[in-house]
Amino acid sequence: DRGRASNYVYGAAKAGFTAYLAGLRARLWRRGVHVLTVKPGYVATRMIEGRRLPRWLVASPERVGRDICRAALSRRDVLYTPGWWRPVLAAYRALPECLAKRWEL
Ligand SMILES: NC(=O)c1ccc[n+]([C@@H]2O[C@H](COP(=O)([O-])OP(=O)(O)OC[C@H]3O[C@@H](n4cnc5c(N)ncnc54)[C@H](OP(=O)(O)O)[C@@H]3O)[C@@H](O)[C@H]2O)c1
């Protein structure tokens, strides 16, 4: 949702994919095809092994999987999981870049 100094190549790929999925969703919804964009926070998988993160920040794959199933069944467009990331990211996106670059999370 925002370019960050520590991983902006990864972030740019995710931002591009998000735009791609939004376009695909807009193209396919009339034909009844649902496209769900999943935006997870930190998830306890191999990808983050060895990273020193507070436990409360890291969700289990089971939790994230359940959220994804529910979102798919209710045909949501975009899922933040766990859900509290949605307001956090909304606030982070709203932060002017001149501040965000100083206060990188
Ligand atoms: N974990 C997080 O905190 C987190 C947060 C946000 C988003 N994500 C995103 O969630 C997605 C899944 O990540 P994860 O956390 O589940 O990571 P993971 O446990 O490391 O799993 C990555 C998966 O991708 C497969 N893979 C990697 N390179 C591949 C390639 N070149 N061709 C085909 N398959 C390949 C791996 O296959 P093998 O098992 O065969 O190696 C593995 O199944 C990624 O897009 C990641 O960016 C993860």
XYZ file of N, CA, C and O and ligand atoms in Angstrom:
468
model
N 0.816 -1.214 0.000
C 0.000 0.000 0.000
C 0.852 1.266 0.000
O 0.337 2.351 -0.239
N 2.152 1.107 0.239
C 3.028 2.283 0.288
C 4.464 1.823 0.008
O 4.883 0.794 0.545
N 5.199 2.617 -0.771
C 6.604 2.289 -1.008
C 7.414 2.539 0.254
O 7.262 3.577 0.887
N 8.217 1.546 0.627
C 9.027 1.687 1.847
C 10.493 1.465 1.495
O 10.819 0.634 0.645
N 11.369 2.205 2.197
C 12.795 2.136 1.882
C 13.333 0.710 1.972
O 14.183 0.306 1.177
N 12.811 -0.059 2.926
C 13.401 -1.376 3.188
C 13.039 -2.427 2.136
O 13.750 -3.423 2.003
N 11.945 -2.230 1.404
C 11.541 -3.293 0.456
C 10.671 -2.756 -0.679
O 9.636 -3.321 -0.993
N 11.138 -1.692 -1.322
C 10.251 -1.063 -2.311
C 10.130 -1.842 -3.619
O 9.153 -1.672 -4.349
N 11.075 -2.724 -3.916
C 10.929 -3.540 -5.130
C 9.793 -4.545 -4.910
O 8.890 -4.690 -5.742
N 9.833 -5.202 -3.751
C 8.744 -6.112 -3.360
C 7.423 -5.352 -3.328
O 6.417 -5.800 -3.889
N 7.426 -4.161 -2.700
C 6.204 -3.357 -2.586
C 5.667 -2.947 -3.951
O 4.453 -2.939 -4.173
N 6.575 -2.626 -4.861
C 6.145 -2.213 -6.205
C 5.492 -3.385 -6.934
O 4.493 -3.214 -7.641
N 6.050 -4.591 -6.745
C 5.451 -5.777 -7.374
C 4.045 -6.008 -6.814
O 3.103 -6.300 -7.568
N 3.902 -5.849 -5.493
C 2.585 -6.052 -4.870
C 1.594 -4.970 -5.330
O 0.423 -5.260 -5.560
N 2.067 -3.735 -5.435
C 1.181 -2.638 -5.882
C 0.717 -2.889 -7.314
O -0.460 -2.688 -7.650
N 1.640 -3.351 -8.158
C 1.284 -3.663 -9.542
C 0.269 -4.794 -9.600
O -0.706 -4.746 -10.365
N 0.475 -5.799 -8.764
C -0.436 -6.950 -8.739
C -1.818 -6.514 -8.243
O -2.847 -6.956 -8.772
N -1.827 -5.616 -7.252
C -3.104 -5.099 -6.731
C -3.879 -4.388 -7.846
O -5.097 -4.583 -7.998
N -3.185 -3.573 -8.625
C -3.841 -2.866 -9.734
C -4.331 -3.865 -10.789
O -5.439 -3.731 -11.329
N -3.505 -4.873 -11.052
C -3.888 -5.908 -12.013
C -5.180 -6.600 -11.555
O -6.119 -6.781 -12.341
N -5.232 -6.968 -10.266
C -6.413 -7.675 -9.752
C -7.651 -6.783 -9.770
O -8.755 -7.263 -10.043
N -7.481 -5.495 -9.498
C -8.630 -4.576 -9.545
C -9.179 -4.507 -10.968
O -10.405 -4.525 -11.184
N -8.286 -4.455 -11.935
C -8.714 -4.422 -13.341
C -9.409 -5.718 -13.741
O -10.459 -5.711 -14.394
N -8.825 -6.839 -13.311
C -9.411 -8.145 -13.631
C -10.798 -8.274 -13.001
O -11.738 -8.772 -13.625
N -10.921 -7.800 -11.755
C -12.217 -7.851 -11.044
C -13.265 -7.039 -11.811
O -14.384 -7.491 -12.028
N -12.852 -5.818 -12.230
C -13.787 -4.956 -12.954
C -14.196 -5.596 -14.283
O -15.342 -5.477 -14.728
N -13.246 -6.299 -14.903
C -13.530 -6.917 -16.200
C -14.455 -8.128 -16.068
O -15.302 -8.370 -16.920
N -14.289 -8.879 -14.971
C -14.969 -10.178 -14.896
C -16.250 -10.202 -14.076
O -17.005 -11.173 -14.134
N -16.530 -9.135 -13.289
C -17.648 -9.260 -12.357
C -18.991 -9.418 -13.066
O -19.874 -10.121 -12.597
N -19.141 -8.794 -14.251
C -20.405 -8.936 -14.996
C -20.663 -10.381 -15.412
O -21.795 -10.790 -15.616
N -19.587 -11.141 -15.550
C -19.746 -12.553 -15.937
C -19.837 -13.459 -14.716
O -19.777 -14.682 -14.828
N -19.929 -12.828 -13.542
C -20.114 -13.621 -12.326
C -18.829 -14.196 -11.758
O -18.866 -15.053 -10.881
N -17.689 -13.736 -12.286
C -16.417 -14.243 -11.764
C -15.918 -13.299 -10.681
O -15.804 -12.081 -10.901
N -15.644 -13.874 -9.514
C -15.210 -13.068 -8.381
C -13.692 -13.095 -8.250
O -13.080 -14.157 -8.311
N -13.100 -11.923 -8.088
C -11.649 -11.817 -7.874
C -11.424 -11.169 -6.522
O -11.891 -10.056 -6.270
N -10.733 -11.873 -5.661
C -10.458 -11.377 -4.303
C -8.986 -10.994 -4.188
O -8.109 -11.798 -4.505
N -8.744 -9.768 -3.745
C -7.373 -9.341 -3.458
C -7.117 -9.556 -1.966
O -7.879 -9.060 -1.140
N -6.071 -10.296 -1.652
C -5.745 -10.585 -0.253
C -4.507 -9.794 0.138
O -3.469 -9.876 -0.524
N -4.652 -9.010 1.193
C -3.521 -8.232 1.700
C -3.233 -8.661 3.137
O -3.807 -8.110 4.073
N -2.363 -9.631 3.301
C -2.083 -10.107 4.655
C -1.036 -9.218 5.334
O -0.184 -8.622 4.677
N -1.126 -9.192 6.659
C -0.016 -8.639 7.435
C 1.050 -9.718 7.540
O 1.149 -10.580 6.666
N 1.843 -9.692 8.605
C 2.858 -10.740 8.761
C 2.177 -12.064 9.085
O 1.294 -12.129 9.934
N 2.609 -13.109 8.389
C 2.044 -14.446 8.597
C 3.209 -15.390 8.917
O 4.289 -15.301 8.291
N 2.971 -16.272 9.871
C 4.050 -17.182 10.310
C 4.296 -18.267 9.266
O 3.798 -19.386 9.367
N 5.036 -17.926 8.239
C 5.409 -18.898 7.198
C 6.932 -18.847 7.044
O 7.606 -18.030 7.672
N 7.424 -19.685 6.129
C 8.869 -19.708 5.861
C 9.400 -18.322 5.510
O 10.537 -17.981 5.799
N 8.529 -17.534 4.854
C 8.977 -16.231 4.354
C 9.527 -15.317 5.456
O 10.420 -14.510 5.201
N 8.969 -15.430 6.638
C 9.432 -14.506 7.685
C 10.264 -15.230 8.756
O 10.554 -14.648 9.797
N 10.646 -16.469 8.455
C 11.483 -17.208 9.416
C 12.758 -16.419 9.703
O 13.372 -15.863 8.795
N 13.122 -16.351 10.954
C 14.359 -15.677 11.332
C 14.200 -14.184 11.566
O 15.125 -13.520 12.017
N 13.017 -13.642 11.232
C 12.801 -12.204 11.481
C 12.365 -11.980 12.911
O 11.559 -12.727 13.445
N 12.906 -10.961 13.527
C 12.550 -10.672 14.927
C 11.355 -9.732 14.939
O 11.513 -8.521 14.851
N 10.165 -10.325 15.043
C 8.931 -9.544 15.032
C 8.177 -9.833 16.324
O 8.197 -10.974 16.804
N 7.475 -8.836 16.887
C 6.652 -9.117 18.063
C 5.584 -10.160 17.710
O 5.022 -10.117 16.611
N 5.346 -11.064 18.656
C 4.412 -12.171 18.380
C 3.024 -11.690 17.981
O 2.381 -12.277 17.118
N 2.555 -10.593 18.629
C 1.200 -10.116 18.354
C 1.036 -9.631 16.916
O -0.072 -9.534 16.390
N 2.182 -9.339 16.287
C 2.135 -8.799 14.922
C 2.008 -9.914 13.868
O 1.690 -9.651 12.710
N 2.263 -11.143 14.291
C 2.340 -12.242 13.325
C 1.116 -13.151 13.457
O 0.863 -13.722 14.515
N 0.352 -13.288 12.379
C -0.853 -14.130 12.388
C -0.491 -15.555 11.976
O 0.500 -15.780 11.266
N -1.314 -16.500 12.407
C -1.080 -17.893 11.993
C -1.642 -18.079 10.579
O -2.619 -17.422 10.186
N -1.042 -18.996 9.818
C -1.576 -19.285 8.475
C -3.030 -19.761 8.546
O -3.824 -19.473 7.636
N -3.383 -20.482 9.640
C -4.763 -20.987 9.779
C -5.740 -19.822 9.887
O -6.796 -19.808 9.264
N -5.392 -18.843 10.694
C -6.240 -17.658 10.869
C -6.436 -16.934 9.535
O -7.545 -16.558 9.145
N -5.321 -16.749 8.848
C -5.376 -16.050 7.558
C -6.191 -16.863 6.549
O -7.022 -16.317 5.808
N -6.003 -18.185 6.575
C -6.757 -19.062 5.681
C -8.261 -18.964 5.924
O -9.052 -18.904 4.974
N -8.632 -18.942 7.216
C -10.061 -18.816 7.534
C -10.618 -17.496 7.009
O -11.699 -17.441 6.415
N -9.867 -16.416 7.238
C -10.305 -15.094 6.753
C -10.479 -15.096 5.228
O -11.426 -14.517 4.690
N -9.545 -15.749 4.546
C -9.611 -15.780 3.076
C -10.857 -16.556 2.628
O -11.583 -16.113 1.720
N -11.117 -17.707 3.291
C -12.315 -18.494 2.923
C -13.580 -17.667 3.106
O -14.439 -17.631 2.217
N -13.678 -17.008 4.254
C -14.881 -16.199 4.522
C -15.025 -15.093 3.478
O -16.109 -14.831 2.981
N -13.914 -14.430 3.172
C -13.961 -13.315 2.212
C -14.347 -13.811 0.822
O -15.097 -13.146 0.097
N -13.851 -14.989 0.462
C -14.194 -15.543 -0.857
C -15.686 -15.889 -0.900
O -16.368 -15.590 -1.882
N -16.183 -16.509 0.190
C -17.595 -16.907 0.214
C -18.519 -15.691 0.197
O -19.601 -15.727 -0.394
N -18.092 -14.605 0.847
C -18.951 -13.412 0.863
C -18.620 -12.458 -0.291
O -19.129 -11.353 -0.345
N -17.755 -12.888 -1.163
C -17.412 -12.161 -2.391
C -16.933 -10.737 -2.109
O -17.344 -9.775 -2.771
N -16.053 -10.646 -1.127
C -15.424 -9.347 -0.865
C -14.445 -9.029 -1.991
O -13.896 -9.914 -2.620
N -14.193 -7.742 -2.183
C -13.211 -7.341 -3.202
C -11.789 -7.397 -2.653
O -10.885 -7.937 -3.284
N -11.603 -6.785 -1.496
C -10.254 -6.677 -0.917
C -10.309 -7.100 0.541
O -11.155 -6.632 1.295
N -9.410 -7.990 0.918
C -9.340 -8.461 2.303
C -8.011 -8.056 2.928
O -6.949 -8.364 2.374
N -8.081 -7.359 4.046
C -6.900 -7.188 4.904
C -7.035 -8.231 5.994
O -8.090 -8.358 6.610
N -5.982 -8.986 6.244
C -6.054 -10.005 7.284
C -4.764 -10.040 8.096
O -3.694 -10.021 7.491
N -4.893 -10.060 9.456
C -6.084 -9.809 10.257
C -6.690 -8.431 9.961
O -5.991 -7.512 9.518
N -7.999 -8.306 10.267
C -8.764 -7.136 9.840
C -8.267 -5.800 10.367
O -8.482 -4.769 9.733
N -7.545 -5.838 11.507
C -7.106 -4.552 12.068
C -6.068 -3.855 11.196
O -5.782 -2.664 11.361
N -5.485 -4.609 10.216
C -4.539 -3.945 9.315
C -5.233 -2.907 8.430
O -4.602 -1.969 7.954
N -6.539 -3.096 8.179
C -7.230 -2.176 7.254
C -7.154 -0.719 7.752
O -6.668 0.150 7.005
N -7.605 -0.421 8.995
C -7.480 0.975 9.445
C -6.024 1.421 9.617
O -5.702 2.594 9.369
N -5.163 0.476 10.018
C -3.744 0.865 10.170
C -3.172 1.296 8.825
O -2.514 2.336 8.707
N -3.459 0.508 7.801
C -2.933 0.842 6.471
C -3.604 2.078 5.885
O -2.972 2.851 5.168
N -4.891 2.267 6.217
C -5.582 3.471 5.731
C -4.890 4.710 6.321
O -4.651 5.697 5.609
N -4.552 4.633 7.612
C -3.868 5.766 8.248
C -2.470 5.958 7.642
O -2.043 7.085 7.366
N -1.793 4.843 7.411
C -0.430 4.911 6.852
C -0.453 5.512 5.439
O 0.400 6.332 5.068
N -1.465 5.103 4.647
C -1.594 5.659 3.290
C -1.889 7.152 3.327
O -1.459 7.902 2.452
N -2.650 7.572 4.362
C -3.054 8.980 4.446
C -1.905 9.878 4.917
O -1.964 11.097 4.768
N -0.882 9.252 5.483
C 0.248 10.029 5.996
C 1.000 10.667 4.815
O 1.358 9.957 3.868
N 1.226 11.986 4.873
C 1.972 12.602 3.762
C 3.363 11.965 3.619
O 3.973 11.581 4.616
N 3.816 11.865 2.379
C 5.077 11.171 2.137
C 6.254 11.829 2.869
O 7.188 11.156 3.311
N 6.178 13.172 3.018
C 7.286 13.865 3.689
C 7.427 13.397 5.145
O 8.512 13.462 5.720
N 6.324 12.908 5.736
C 6.393 12.353 7.099
C 6.687 10.857 7.060
O 7.487 10.342 7.842
N 6.019 10.168 6.121
C 6.184 8.711 6.042
C 7.649 8.338 5.841
O 8.135 7.361 6.399
N 8.378 9.130 5.050
C 9.774 8.760 4.787
C 10.641 8.911 6.048
O 11.658 8.252 6.180
N 10.194 9.751 6.979
C 10.944 9.914 8.227
C 10.566 8.876 9.268
O 11.372 8.500 10.099
N 9.310 8.457 9.226
C 8.793 7.567 10.279
C 8.553 6.162 9.767
O 7.552 5.550 10.109
N 9.410 5.677 8.929
C 9.136 4.351 8.371
C 8.902 3.317 9.459
O 9.670 3.229 10.412
N 7.808 2.522 9.263
C 7.479 1.467 10.239
C 8.409 0.277 10.045
O 8.790 -0.039 8.962
N 4.372 -14.413 5.196
C 4.045 -13.142 5.236
O 4.251 -12.452 6.278
C 3.381 -12.497 4.051
C 2.802 -11.236 4.228
C 2.184 -10.597 3.164
C 2.168 -11.218 1.936
N 2.766 -12.442 1.781
C 2.732 -13.022 0.445
O 2.081 -14.275 0.486
C 2.569 -15.099 -0.587
C 2.920 -16.460 -0.043
O 4.005 -16.310 0.851
P 4.200 -17.243 2.125
O 4.277 -16.388 3.315
O 3.214 -18.365 2.084
O 5.675 -17.729 1.836
P 6.334 -19.175 1.839
O 5.857 -19.980 2.989
O 7.793 -18.930 1.672
O 5.720 -19.857 0.540
C 6.069 -19.398 -0.734
C 5.467 -20.367 -1.730
O 5.792 -19.903 -3.022
C 6.344 -20.985 -3.753
N 7.344 -20.458 -4.696
C 8.395 -19.679 -4.414
N 9.084 -19.402 -5.532
C 8.421 -20.029 -6.531
C 8.620 -20.125 -7.933
N 9.639 -19.497 -8.535
N 7.739 -20.839 -8.662
C 6.695 -21.466 -8.080
N 6.445 -21.400 -6.741
C 7.305 -20.696 -5.997
C 6.983 -21.906 -2.738
O 7.060 -23.192 -3.267
P 7.950 -24.353 -2.570
O 7.216 -24.771 -1.331
O 7.971 -25.418 -3.631
O 9.282 -23.751 -2.271
C 5.997 -21.793 -1.580
O 4.922 -22.683 -1.718
C 3.748 -14.339 -1.201
O 3.300 -13.679 -2.362
C 4.106 -13.307 -0.124
O 4.686 -12.153 -0.680
C 3.341 -13.096 2.802
